[in-house]
């Protein structure tokens, strides 16, 4: 008898639970909530609020008021408010375009019962996001860093319709609230509009996202435990993608539109000899020499020595040129006849695309000299002789490792490349010196500053900027070295010079000596150095050591 009562009680409990769940779901979905009369909020001045109300108000105070590092940007909020109707349509169009292929992956494939997923309504509402403040961070890098605090309590109208057989389910997003503090980096800064090539975005802290989700008219986020679960999932997924140091990089400018590229390797050129050159002198001979230059470079051309009175000169001279884009750059070879008076006549020319070269492998070339690169020129077929070159492209170690990947590193045996002995000795590389600018440099008689870079007896100068104490040069100089400059110092001197000859024609504004050991060990130093013999002067220098 006891067993029968327990059995009947269990059956009754199960049936009652099922009926209760069905009735609860029905009333949850289809019952109309009682409409509460709308009442105007009570507005009081801050001075009349009690301590408890003030404490509750603190999270709503904008960051520019709480944090002195943030600037007030009312003008930006007004701009966004006026543009919001147009931004709403543009953003919604982008959302439709992005989500359509994603929805298509879930429709009608295999045994999936979903027949269609569409946006029935899509609008971000009439309330735009507001900027609580913007913090701009100063760095020594060639970039602009800012951290806007964005808050959006929106009223979006987003309804997605999902059709499954004969059932049409509507999912609505309501009461969206977002608070996020992203770090936006514009880099690198370039001289082509809009003056930066990439936008890099990352989140400095996990975002706060709150919203309601209605399915068939009922708010499923009110189910106990589901709201907290969804909040945690959203924060974890967003943090996994964009929380610092993870970043989202948005390219703005194409790499070919004047963006300054960094060196990636060294081209070793050995000018061996030339044969059967044109006769330019009265005696039927020439005085040839060769000029070498990479396309896209503003540096002066490399020159061989002049071989007097010969049509078959032999040079056997080696030069090094810094490569910035091995897939697009070409080596320009020009052979000239030296004249004591007047301009030098060009005997012939040729170009060699660097993409034909295999890294760390020497290629021997015999090139026919041409008058120019114009295919339709009738004089192009005239025989102008030949020139023999040996070319080796040696990428920097970091770039060769990245190019090869971690599973297939570049291997060398006894310092030998795949084509024989490497033209660079152990530790050979390039010292790159970029003079960004100077601050508070002041002369006694004039302020027309320029910078001098002195290293191992070689002197290089920036352009002169007139009438300023804060010049900006952003000029790069290259020093080819056979070994790392661990024991060396580089001397940087800021000078001022008048245009005309007079007393105090030149004047020193300060100098500094920089040890290069840290540059070799760290690969790069970007720092502002205090100038010696200057009251408050600083010079901003970037030093890089790239080893081949």
Short mmCIF file of C-alpha atoms in Angstrom, two decimals, residues 152-404:
data_model
loop_
_atom_site.label_atom_id
_atom_site.label_comp_id
_atom_site.label_asym_id
_atom_site.label_seq_id
_atom_site.Cartn_x
_atom_site.Cartn_y
_atom_site.Cartn_z
CA UNK A 152 25.43 54.17 -25.34
CA UNK A 153 22.01 53.71 -23.77
CA UNK A 154 20.18 53.13 -27.01
CA UNK A 155 16.68 52.28 -28.14
CA UNK A 156 17.42 50.04 -31.12
CA UNK A 157 14.67 48.34 -33.07
CA UNK A 158 16.18 45.07 -34.23
CA UNK A 159 13.86 42.20 -35.11
CA UNK A 160 15.14 38.99 -36.70
CA UNK A 161 12.64 36.55 -38.20
CA UNK A 162 13.59 32.86 -38.28
CA UNK A 163 11.38 30.58 -40.38
CA UNK A 164 11.38 26.90 -39.41
CA UNK A 165 8.91 24.87 -41.50
CA UNK A 166 5.51 26.47 -40.80
CA UNK A 167 6.68 28.26 -37.67
CA UNK A 168 7.92 31.85 -37.81
CA UNK A 169 9.89 32.93 -34.74
CA UNK A 170 10.66 36.59 -34.07
CA UNK A 171 13.69 37.57 -31.99
CA UNK A 172 13.87 41.19 -30.83
CA UNK A 173 16.76 43.08 -29.27
CA UNK A 174 15.67 45.78 -26.80
CA UNK A 175 17.10 48.13 -24.17
CA UNK A 176 20.71 48.01 -25.28
CA UNK A 177 23.33 49.58 -23.00
CA UNK A 178 27.05 49.60 -23.77
CA UNK A 179 30.01 51.15 -21.95
CA UNK A 180 33.45 50.66 -23.45
CA UNK A 181 36.89 52.34 -23.24
CA UNK A 182 38.85 51.47 -26.39
CA UNK A 183 42.42 52.50 -27.20
CA UNK A 184 42.61 53.88 -30.73
CA UNK A 185 46.06 54.18 -32.34
CA UNK A 186 46.60 55.97 -35.65
CA UNK A 187 49.90 54.71 -37.07
CA UNK A 188 52.18 55.26 -38.76
CA UNK A 189 51.75 58.95 -39.45
CA UNK A 190 52.50 59.70 -43.10
CA UNK A 191 52.43 62.65 -45.48
CA UNK A 192 49.53 61.26 -47.56
CA UNK A 193 45.96 62.26 -46.61
CA UNK A 194 44.42 61.34 -44.13
CA UNK A 195 47.99 61.27 -42.74
CA UNK A 196 47.85 57.82 -41.11
CA UNK A 197 47.92 54.41 -42.73
CA UNK A 198 46.29 52.14 -40.11
CA UNK A 199 43.82 52.32 -37.25
CA UNK A 200 44.59 49.88 -34.43
CA UNK A 201 41.84 49.34 -31.84
CA UNK A 202 42.00 47.41 -28.57
CA UNK A 203 39.95 47.39 -25.36
CA UNK A 204 41.64 48.45 -22.14
CA UNK A 205 39.04 46.71 -19.95
CA UNK A 206 36.18 44.28 -20.43
CA UNK A 207 33.14 46.08 -21.89
CA UNK A 208 29.82 46.40 -20.08
CA UNK A 209 26.97 45.18 -22.29
CA UNK A 210 23.36 44.95 -21.13
CA UNK A 211 20.31 44.20 -23.29
CA UNK A 212 16.96 42.48 -23.39
CA UNK A 213 16.08 39.67 -25.79
CA UNK A 214 12.48 38.87 -26.63
CA UNK A 215 11.43 35.63 -28.29
CA UNK A 216 7.79 35.43 -29.44
CA UNK A 217 7.10 38.52 -27.32
CA UNK A 218 8.56 37.20 -24.06
CA UNK A 219 11.79 38.48 -22.50
CA UNK A 220 13.96 35.38 -22.21
CA UNK A 221 16.64 37.33 -20.35
CA UNK A 222 14.36 37.33 -17.31
CA UNK A 223 14.79 33.55 -16.96
CA UNK A 224 16.80 32.98 -13.74
CA UNK A 225 20.49 32.36 -14.42
CA UNK A 226 20.33 33.03 -18.17
CA UNK A 227 21.10 36.76 -17.90
CA UNK A 228 24.33 36.22 -15.97
CA UNK A 229 25.36 33.39 -18.31
CA UNK A 230 24.89 35.52 -21.42
CA UNK A 231 26.77 38.45 -19.82
CA UNK A 232 29.76 36.26 -19.02
CA UNK A 233 29.81 34.71 -22.51
CA UNK A 234 29.74 38.12 -24.23
CA UNK A 235 32.51 39.54 -22.04
CA UNK A 236 34.72 36.49 -22.52
CA UNK A 237 34.28 36.37 -26.31
CA UNK A 238 34.87 40.11 -26.79
CA UNK A 239 37.86 40.04 -24.45
CA UNK A 240 39.32 37.07 -26.30
CA UNK A 241 39.27 39.04 -29.56
CA UNK A 242 39.98 42.65 -28.65
CA UNK A 243 41.11 43.01 -25.01
CA UNK A 244 44.64 44.43 -24.90
CA UNK A 245 47.16 43.19 -26.05
CA UNK A 246 44.82 41.73 -28.71
CA UNK A 247 44.10 44.32 -31.41
CA UNK A 248 41.88 44.96 -34.39
CA UNK A 249 43.85 46.54 -37.25
CA UNK A 250 41.96 48.48 -39.91
CA UNK A 251 44.03 49.47 -42.99
CA UNK A 252 43.28 52.97 -44.28
CA UNK A 253 45.91 53.62 -46.96
CA UNK A 254 47.28 51.24 -49.55
CA UNK A 255 50.96 50.40 -49.06
CA UNK A 256 51.81 52.02 -52.41
CA UNK A 257 50.47 55.48 -51.52
CA UNK A 258 53.59 57.08 -50.17
CA UNK A 259 53.79 55.20 -46.88
CA UNK A 260 57.32 55.12 -45.52
CA UNK A 261 58.51 51.52 -45.53
CA UNK A 262 61.11 50.08 -43.20
CA UNK A 263 64.27 48.40 -44.51
CA UNK A 264 63.99 44.62 -44.78
CA UNK A 265 67.37 43.65 -46.21
CA UNK A 266 70.56 44.58 -48.05
CA UNK A 267 71.32 44.15 -51.74
CA UNK A 268 74.99 43.39 -52.42
CA UNK A 269 75.98 44.46 -55.92
CA UNK A 270 79.34 43.61 -57.44
CA UNK A 271 80.04 45.49 -60.66
CA UNK A 272 82.43 43.13 -62.43
CA UNK A 273 83.08 44.59 -65.86
CA UNK A 274 81.58 45.89 -69.09
CA UNK A 275 82.35 45.03 -72.70
CA UNK A 276 81.92 46.63 -76.14
CA UNK A 277 80.78 50.02 -74.86
CA UNK A 278 79.97 52.89 -77.23
CA UNK A 279 82.82 55.08 -78.49
CA UNK A 280 82.33 58.63 -77.24
CA UNK A 281 85.78 60.28 -77.47
CA UNK A 282 87.54 61.58 -80.56
CA UNK A 283 90.10 58.76 -80.28
CA UNK A 284 87.34 56.13 -80.34
CA UNK A 285 87.37 55.41 -76.61
CA UNK A 286 85.34 56.29 -73.50
CA UNK A 287 85.85 57.03 -69.81
CA UNK A 288 83.08 54.87 -68.28
CA UNK A 289 81.73 54.62 -64.76
CA UNK A 290 78.55 53.04 -63.30
CA UNK A 291 75.80 54.50 -61.11
CA UNK A 292 73.56 52.21 -59.05
CA UNK A 293 70.26 53.09 -57.41
CA UNK A 294 67.13 51.34 -56.16
CA UNK A 295 63.77 52.59 -57.40
CA UNK A 296 61.82 54.69 -54.92
CA UNK A 297 64.93 55.84 -53.04
CA UNK A 298 65.86 59.47 -52.53
CA UNK A 299 69.43 58.70 -51.47
CA UNK A 300 72.28 59.54 -53.87
CA UNK A 301 73.33 56.86 -56.35
CA UNK A 302 76.35 54.64 -55.67
CA UNK A 303 79.22 55.24 -58.12
CA UNK A 304 82.14 53.16 -59.30
CA UNK A 305 85.53 54.60 -60.12
CA UNK A 306 86.16 56.07 -63.58
CA UNK A 307 88.13 53.89 -66.01
CA UNK A 308 89.96 56.09 -68.47
CA UNK A 309 90.19 55.40 -72.20
CA UNK A 310 88.65 51.96 -72.48
CA UNK A 311 85.61 50.24 -73.97
CA UNK A 312 86.04 47.10 -71.86
CA UNK A 313 86.47 48.37 -68.28
CA UNK A 314 87.01 46.06 -65.31
CA UNK A 315 85.85 47.31 -61.89
CA UNK A 316 85.31 44.39 -59.47
CA UNK A 317 83.80 46.88 -57.01
CA UNK A 318 81.13 45.93 -54.43
CA UNK A 319 78.31 48.13 -53.14
CA UNK A 320 75.51 47.71 -50.61
CA UNK A 321 72.02 49.14 -51.00
CA UNK A 322 69.25 48.98 -48.40
CA UNK A 323 66.09 47.24 -49.67
CA UNK A 324 62.63 48.24 -48.45
CA UNK A 325 60.34 46.31 -50.82
CA UNK A 326 62.00 43.32 -52.52
CA UNK A 327 58.83 42.47 -54.46
CA UNK A 328 58.38 45.90 -56.04
CA UNK A 329 61.78 47.61 -56.15
CA UNK A 330 64.19 47.41 -59.08
CA UNK A 331 67.92 47.99 -59.36
CA UNK A 332 68.65 50.79 -61.82
CA UNK A 333 72.02 50.44 -63.57
CA UNK A 334 73.33 53.39 -65.59
CA UNK A 335 76.69 53.53 -67.39
CA UNK A 336 78.08 57.01 -68.13
CA UNK A 337 81.00 58.45 -70.04
CA UNK A 338 82.91 60.91 -67.87
CA UNK A 339 83.64 64.30 -69.41
CA UNK A 340 85.87 66.91 -67.92
CA UNK A 341 83.69 69.71 -69.28
CA UNK A 342 79.90 69.62 -69.61
CA UNK A 343 77.42 66.91 -68.70
CA UNK A 344 78.32 63.24 -68.74
CA UNK A 345 76.87 61.20 -71.60
CA UNK A 346 74.92 58.07 -70.79
CA UNK A 347 76.28 55.04 -72.59
CA UNK A 348 73.42 52.72 -71.62
CA UNK A 349 71.14 51.53 -68.87
CA UNK A 350 69.30 48.47 -67.57
CA UNK A 351 66.93 47.56 -64.72
CA UNK A 352 66.79 44.37 -62.63
CA UNK A 353 63.62 43.51 -60.61
CA UNK A 354 64.62 42.35 -57.13
CA UNK A 355 61.83 39.76 -57.10
CA UNK A 356 63.96 37.67 -59.47
CA UNK A 357 66.57 37.16 -56.74
CA UNK A 358 66.58 34.28 -54.27
CA UNK A 359 67.47 35.38 -50.71
CA UNK A 360 71.08 34.65 -49.70
CA UNK A 361 71.93 33.25 -53.12
CA UNK A 362 74.31 35.01 -55.51
CA UNK A 363 73.09 35.53 -59.07
CA UNK A 364 75.50 36.34 -61.91
CA UNK A 365 73.97 38.45 -64.68
CA UNK A 366 75.17 39.66 -68.06
CA UNK A 367 72.90 42.49 -69.16
CA UNK A 368 72.51 44.14 -72.55
CA UNK A 369 72.74 47.90 -72.16
CA UNK A 370 69.81 49.88 -73.60
CA UNK A 371 69.29 53.51 -74.44
CA UNK A 372 66.12 53.63 -72.30
CA UNK A 373 63.20 51.46 -71.22
CA UNK A 374 60.86 52.75 -73.95
CA UNK A 375 59.89 49.73 -76.07
CA UNK A 376 58.81 51.83 -79.07
CA UNK A 377 62.10 53.77 -79.31
CA UNK A 378 63.68 52.94 -82.74
CA UNK A 379 67.21 53.54 -81.36
CA UNK A 380 66.73 50.95 -78.64
CA UNK A 381 68.02 48.13 -80.87
CA UNK A 382 71.43 49.78 -81.28
CA UNK A 383 74.17 47.71 -79.66
CA UNK A 384 75.48 49.53 -76.58
CA UNK A 385 77.56 46.80 -74.99
CA UNK A 386 77.13 44.52 -72.00
CA UNK A 387 77.66 44.75 -68.26
CA UNK A 388 78.34 41.88 -65.85
CA UNK A 389 76.96 42.02 -62.29
CA UNK A 390 76.81 39.73 -59.27
CA UNK A 391 73.73 40.32 -57.11
CA UNK A 392 72.91 38.92 -53.66
CA UNK A 393 69.86 39.85 -51.62
CA UNK A 394 70.42 39.29 -47.89
CA UNK A 395 67.24 39.82 -45.83
CA UNK A 396 67.58 40.89 -42.24
CA UNK A 397 67.44 38.05 -39.75
CA UNK A 398 64.10 39.01 -38.24
CA UNK A 399 62.47 39.22 -41.68
CA UNK A 400 63.93 35.94 -42.92
CA UNK A 401 62.68 34.18 -39.78
CA UNK A 402 59.19 35.61 -40.19
CA UNK A 403 59.16 34.77 -43.90
CA UNK A 404 60.28 31.19 -43.38
#
